[in-house]
Rosetta silent file (secondary structure, phi, psi, omega in degrees, C-alpha in Angstrom):
SEQUENCE: MISHPSRHCTVELQALPSRIGQVRRIVSAQLRYWHLDSLIDRAALGVTELLTNVHLHARPDKTCTVEIELTLDRLTVSVRDRDPRLPVVDDAEPLATCGRGLAMVAAMSESWGARPDGESGKVVWFTLPTTAPPAPVSARPPRRLVEEVPAAAFAEVDHTVGLAAPQPAPARSAVAG
SCORE:     score description
SCORE:     0.000 S_00000001
   1 L     0.000  133.459  179.702    0.336    0.167   -0.179 S_00000001
   2 L  -107.677  123.879  154.138    1.393    4.063   -0.605 S_00000001
   3 L  -104.496  168.555 -144.547   -0.486    6.700    0.649 S_00000001
   4 L  -162.847   63.291  163.091    0.851    9.740   -0.766 S_00000001
   5 L   -83.476  150.938  174.495   -0.890   13.037    1.804 S_00000001
   6 L   -34.765  -79.753 -175.961    0.639   16.413    0.711 S_00000001
   7 L   -94.970   33.284 -165.501    3.746   16.015    3.003 S_00000001
   8 E  -169.846  127.113  164.309    4.066   12.660    3.983 S_00000001
   9 L  -101.245  107.409 -156.539    4.578    9.021    2.449 S_00000001
  10 L  -131.074  132.997 -179.643    3.965    5.628    3.628 S_00000001
  11 E  -154.229  133.775  154.788    4.996    2.455    1.550 S_00000001
  12 E  -105.613  111.413  172.750    4.737   -1.767    2.866 S_00000001
  13 E  -140.124  176.320 -174.691    6.727   -4.058    1.810 S_00000001
  14 E  -112.967  155.062 -166.097    8.675   -7.023    2.733 S_00000001
  15 L   -65.934   48.721 -170.918   11.898   -6.375    2.727 S_00000001
  16 L   -77.308  152.401  177.506   13.204   -7.898   -0.475 S_00000001
  17 H   -80.453  -17.454  158.123   16.338   -7.076   -2.917 S_00000001
  18 H   -74.964  -39.439  138.258   13.479   -6.488   -5.541 S_00000001
  19 H   -50.318  -41.253  175.110   11.976   -4.426   -3.487 S_00000001
  20 H   -58.841  -53.331 -174.648   14.133   -2.169   -2.116 S_00000001
  21 H   -61.320  -24.668 -177.143   15.149   -1.013   -5.398 S_00000001
  22 H   -72.212  -51.179  160.129   11.254   -0.276   -6.354 S_00000001
  23 H     0.583  -91.491  172.731   11.627    1.384   -2.667 S_00000001
  24 H    -6.078  -75.564  179.707   14.141    3.583   -3.960 S_00000001
  25 H   -80.597  -30.108  131.925   12.736    4.812   -6.424 S_00000001
  26 H    -7.476  -77.487 -142.158    9.149    5.716   -4.874 S_00000001
  27 H   -77.134    6.875 -135.009   11.246    7.719   -2.409 S_00000001
  28 H   -92.902  -70.150 -143.338   13.074    8.743   -5.544 S_00000001
  29 H   -67.440  -61.797 -164.528    9.781   10.113   -7.412 S_00000001
  30 H   -50.244  -26.325  163.904    8.118   11.822   -4.041 S_00000001
  31 H   -81.646  -18.020  154.831   11.222   14.078   -3.387 S_00000001
  32 H   -35.993  -48.243 -114.761   10.902   14.970   -6.976 S_00000001
  33 H  -126.617  -70.474 -160.888    6.949   15.530   -6.371 S_00000001
  34 L   -99.994   88.613   98.705    8.545   18.523   -3.222 S_00000001
  35 L    68.234    0.248 -173.134   10.808   20.106   -5.448 S_00000001
  36 L   -84.719   43.885  171.577   13.820   18.355   -3.003 S_00000001
  37 H   -14.626  -69.114 -175.919   16.126   16.929   -5.831 S_00000001
  38 H   -91.843   37.912  139.787   19.350   17.201   -3.597 S_00000001
  39 H   -90.953  -31.714  173.756   18.006   15.020   -1.311 S_00000001
  40 H   -32.155  -96.678 -177.592   17.273   12.055   -3.661 S_00000001
  41 H     3.665  -78.627 -149.295   21.280   10.929   -3.404 S_00000001
  42 H   -74.144  -50.374 -168.702   21.493   10.690    0.259 S_00000001
  43 H   -48.826  -16.457 -145.206   17.891    9.827    1.109 S_00000001
  44 H  -117.790  -48.361 -152.289   17.738    6.731   -1.822 S_00000001
  45 H   -92.870  -34.797 -170.433   21.452    5.515   -0.302 S_00000001
  46 H   -75.131  -37.724  148.823   19.686    5.759    3.691 S_00000001
  47 H   -45.237  -79.440 -145.358   16.478    3.299    2.729 S_00000001
  48 H   -28.405  -59.601 -151.591   19.042    1.297    0.598 S_00000001
  49 H   -65.992  -77.293 -122.365   21.078    0.558    3.873 S_00000001
  50 H   -85.617   -6.912  164.396   18.553    0.444    6.285 S_00000001
  51 H   -67.517  -32.368 -162.835   16.277   -1.943    4.185 S_00000001
  52 H   -72.765  -43.940  179.599   19.056   -3.727    3.476 S_00000001
  53 H   -74.788  -18.228 -164.095   19.741   -4.734    7.234 S_00000001
  54 H   -60.725  -50.422  161.666   15.823   -5.210    7.532 S_00000001
  55 H   -78.262    4.038 -177.924   16.176   -8.195    5.203 S_00000001
  56 H  -117.158   24.021  176.309   19.796   -9.524    6.386 S_00000001
  57 H  -176.978   -6.112  159.163   18.599   -9.296   10.283 S_00000001
  58 L   -78.260  134.562  153.006   15.205   -8.714   10.984 S_00000001
  59 L  -100.797  148.429   -5.018   13.314  -11.434   12.486 S_00000001
  60 L   -79.741  -39.702  136.587   10.827  -13.391   12.463 S_00000001
  61 L   -78.130 -148.389  173.704    9.689  -11.795    9.182 S_00000001
  62 L  -129.413  -17.499  159.174   11.026   -8.835    6.375 S_00000001
  63 E   -74.089  138.233 -148.937    8.060   -7.453    6.484 S_00000001
  64 E  -163.251  160.071 -172.044    7.976   -3.485    7.002 S_00000001
  65 E  -115.886  167.175  178.545    6.614    0.009    6.208 S_00000001
  66 E  -111.462  154.071  179.383    9.092    3.044    4.935 S_00000001
  67 L  -146.873  172.815  151.980    7.353    6.239    6.132 S_00000001
  68 L  -142.645  104.463 -178.762    9.122    9.461    4.748 S_00000001
  69 E  -103.660  118.389 -156.065    7.980   12.829    6.687 S_00000001
  70 E  -102.302   94.431  137.952    9.073   16.268    4.897 S_00000001
  71 L   -25.960  179.846  150.440    8.656   19.017    7.729 S_00000001
  72 L   -36.172  -68.475 -124.940    9.487   23.331    7.723 S_00000001
  73 L  -119.759   -9.251 -159.027   12.760   22.700    7.930 S_00000001
  74 E  -122.179  131.774  177.412   13.406   18.308    7.886 S_00000001
  75 E  -112.545  118.606  160.964   12.617   15.434    5.673 S_00000001
  76 E   -87.108  117.382  135.034   12.431   12.430    8.331 S_00000001
  77 E   -65.326   93.185 -167.168   13.374    8.866    6.812 S_00000001
  78 E  -123.460  156.654  173.610   12.115    5.776    9.046 S_00000001
  79 E  -104.971  140.707  153.392   11.807    1.972    8.507 S_00000001
  80 E   -74.898   60.293  152.383    9.213    0.142   10.461 S_00000001
  81 E   -37.193  145.464  168.699   10.232   -3.664   11.168 S_00000001
  82 L  -114.941   55.908  149.362    8.952   -6.448   13.241 S_00000001
  83 L  -128.000  144.399  178.884   12.006   -7.317   15.399 S_00000001
  84 L   -58.283  -23.755 -147.831   12.459   -6.419   18.668 S_00000001
  85 L   -77.480  161.023  160.479   16.013   -6.123   18.739 S_00000001
  86 L  -102.044  158.951 -163.166   17.846   -2.867   18.013 S_00000001
  87 L  -122.016  164.200 -164.681   20.713   -2.660   15.979 S_00000001
  88 L  -108.181  104.670  169.322   24.271   -2.439   16.668 S_00000001
  89 L   -38.304   86.412  162.137   26.983   -0.043   15.342 S_00000001
  90 L   -95.794  163.333  167.573   29.971   -2.408   14.830 S_00000001
  91 L   -75.779  101.399  143.679   33.820   -1.178   13.976 S_00000001
  92 L   -93.767  145.636  174.940   34.322   -3.084    9.867 S_00000001
  93 L   -69.621  148.377 -166.274   37.408   -4.671    9.604 S_00000001
  94 L   -95.046   19.580  134.237   38.416   -2.463    6.935 S_00000001
  95 L  -113.030   42.847  159.034   38.275   -5.254    4.461 S_00000001
  96 L   -77.493  146.708 -139.863   34.227   -6.476    5.499 S_00000001
  97 L  -113.965    7.608 -147.539   32.715   -7.036    3.383 S_00000001
  98 L  -160.149  174.650  116.141   29.038   -5.884    5.517 S_00000001
  99 L   146.195  -11.451 -162.662   28.980   -3.890    8.682 S_00000001
 100 L   -94.261    4.526 -170.949   29.034   -0.213    7.499 S_00000001
 101 H   -71.915  -43.691 -167.754   25.822    0.548    6.650 S_00000001
 102 H   -55.944  -26.636 -175.481   24.416    2.028    9.496 S_00000001
 103 H   -76.857  -40.261 -167.747   27.704    4.272    9.652 S_00000001
 104 H   -64.834  -63.199 -159.243   26.879    5.536    6.240 S_00000001
 105 H   -60.451  -12.326  167.817   23.594    6.235    7.405 S_00000001
 106 L   -83.363    1.429 -165.664   25.078    8.450   10.546 S_00000001
 107 L  -121.507  -46.590  156.348   27.958   10.210    8.579 S_00000001
 108 L   -45.834  -31.440  173.532   25.192   11.282    5.873 S_00000001
 109 L   -81.853  171.741  177.816   22.398   11.921    7.709 S_00000001
 110 L  -109.752  -56.213  152.445   22.072   15.571    9.824 S_00000001
 111 L  -105.075 -157.349  167.624   20.685   13.041   12.388 S_00000001
 112 L   173.463  170.645  171.220   19.376    8.818   12.918 S_00000001
 113 E   167.115  156.698  165.236   18.495    6.867   15.832 S_00000001
 114 E  -110.697  144.878  158.854   16.368    3.465   16.957 S_00000001
 115 L  -109.584  175.204  123.901   13.444    3.217   18.983 S_00000001
 116 L   -53.962  157.557 -177.042   11.526    0.611   20.299 S_00000001
 117 L  -162.760  104.927  179.524    8.233    0.397   18.617 S_00000001
 118 L    37.397 -155.999 -156.026    5.405   -1.417   21.345 S_00000001
 119 L   -89.003  -10.484 -129.204    6.763   -4.988   21.996 S_00000001
 120 L   178.599   30.896 -178.537    7.182   -6.938   18.592 S_00000001
 121 L  -173.605  179.218  136.833    9.021   -4.053   16.392 S_00000001
 122 E  -165.144 -164.262 -170.707   10.947   -1.026   16.269 S_00000001
 123 E  -133.088  148.044 -175.917   12.024    2.069   14.166 S_00000001
 124 E  -108.041   77.684 -161.989   14.867    3.224   11.982 S_00000001
 125 E  -123.392  126.568  134.315   15.288    7.135   11.210 S_00000001
 126 E  -106.525  175.771  178.832   17.414    9.364   10.389 S_00000001
 127 L  -103.866  169.194  172.768   16.713   13.329    8.966 S_00000001
 128 L  -140.215  168.097 -171.225   18.214   15.464    6.089 S_00000001
 129 E  -106.823  148.090 -176.674   17.904   18.887    7.063 S_00000001
 130 L   -87.168  -21.394  152.796   15.607   20.553    3.763 S_00000001
 131 L    -4.298  132.688  141.405   17.562   23.699    4.287 S_00000001
 132 L  -103.847  134.100  172.024   19.956   24.882    1.915 S_00000001
 133 L   -38.309  134.423  162.815   24.052   25.826    3.328 S_00000001
 134 L   -65.149  148.616 -175.984   24.379   29.486    2.540 S_00000001
 135 L   -66.592 -169.586 -169.037   26.274   29.476   -0.168 S_00000001
 136 L  -109.286  149.437  139.060   29.934   30.200   -0.254 S_00000001
 137 L     2.966   98.704  134.490   32.241   33.400   -0.107 S_00000001
 138 L   -47.861 -138.246   28.446   33.205   34.196   -3.401 S_00000001
 139 L   -57.255   25.349  152.155   36.996   35.697   -3.785 S_00000001
 140 L   -89.048  154.327  178.519   36.331   36.916   -6.956 S_00000001
 141 L   -93.040  159.944 -175.846   36.289   40.730   -6.692 S_00000001
 142 L   -58.026  105.503  173.290   32.446   42.412   -7.305 S_00000001
 143 L   -27.304  150.167 -169.412   32.141   43.211  -11.249 S_00000001
 144 L   -90.852  155.410  113.478   33.113   46.524  -12.858 S_00000001
 145 L   -95.630  150.077 -152.198   30.823   48.102  -15.215 S_00000001
 146 L   -68.988  138.439  160.879   31.899   48.049  -18.718 S_00000001
 147 L   -92.239 -161.855 -133.871   31.964   51.612  -19.704 S_00000001
 148 L  -123.340  124.641  163.703   30.008   52.877  -22.468 S_00000001
 149 L  -115.377  145.215  151.725   32.414   53.656  -26.093 S_00000001
 150 L   -43.415  147.415  169.055   30.720   55.419  -29.018 S_00000001
 151 H   -90.548   -1.200  149.396   29.988   53.773  -31.806 S_00000001
 152 H   -13.116  -39.590 -175.314   31.937   56.061  -33.668 S_00000001
 153 H   -99.201  -20.603  159.464   35.240   54.222  -32.607 S_00000001
 154 H   -49.965  -41.179 -151.891   34.229   50.678  -34.179 S_00000001
 155 H   -68.618  -17.653 -161.564   33.333   52.637  -37.481 S_00000001
 156 L   -71.733  -34.274 -147.463   37.217   53.718  -37.120 S_00000001
 157 L   -74.487  134.429  166.033   38.785   50.023  -37.171 S_00000001
 158 L   -59.979  149.806  165.431   40.419   48.714  -41.480 S_00000001
 159 L  -103.494  -30.186 -162.996   38.195   46.095  -42.116 S_00000001
 160 L   -88.459  163.603 -174.736   40.895   44.764  -44.622 S_00000001
 161 L  -156.877  139.693 -169.554   42.936   41.716  -44.339 S_00000001
 162 L   -54.701   10.732  179.713   45.748   40.683  -46.149 S_00000001
 163 L   -90.101  141.460 -167.719   44.732   37.572  -47.219 S_00000001
 164 L   -51.603  153.219  147.307   44.260   35.430  -50.483 S_00000001
 165 L   -35.753  133.153  170.699   40.428   35.839  -52.263 S_00000001
 166 L   -89.364  158.753 -168.661   38.618   32.629  -50.408 S_00000001
 167 L   -78.728  143.746  143.664   38.058   29.374  -52.280 S_00000001
 168 L   -96.031  150.280 -176.354   34.636   27.997  -51.760 S_00000001
 169 L   -68.943  131.671  178.092   34.309   24.905  -50.233 S_00000001
 170 L  -110.411 -179.681 -133.573   33.367   21.905  -51.715 S_00000001
 171 L   -74.250  153.586 -176.425   29.939   20.743  -51.698 S_00000001
 172 L  -108.426  114.699  165.931   29.216   17.606  -49.382 S_00000001
 173 L   -69.997  118.879  153.110   25.731   15.181  -49.182 S_00000001
 174 L   -43.087  -12.761 -147.446   23.751   15.485  -46.285 S_00000001
 175 L  -139.349  115.179 -174.929   22.707   12.218  -46.816 S_00000001
 176 L   -48.350  153.025  167.749   24.754    9.314  -46.467 S_00000001
 177 L   115.283    0.000    0.000   25.862    6.704  -48.889 S_00000001
């Protein structure tokens, strides 16, 4: 089921690899609709990591709900599943092929966390700021206005060029063949 109130979107799914890609596309489309294109990459990465954790670790099943909510200055993405065990952030070994998902979510988000959801589940969430950071101050000097030059100054230019008369270019067909 997908619901799309003006500033809220909820998707219920089984966290299977094929469904994770679909949810990533849904989140991206919703952010485009809200004109938050600058958040798409980070939101898609975050939701992918959270859903991958449900796929790899949640018990008894992979059923979950993804919710994105837009407030005045923040986008919150949360994933609710039926496993009450809260996630643990481990320091992954340099050559490990897994174990970095929550660290990536922490690095790319404004804040993140996990909380119990009743007796039989949890919610893992992250936030992204919707306001753009101030633009960097330019080191360039301010622009100067160009002084007006009378048209007569250009009329005095000598237009003669010391080249031979131009030769016509050979004719070429625009049709291949």
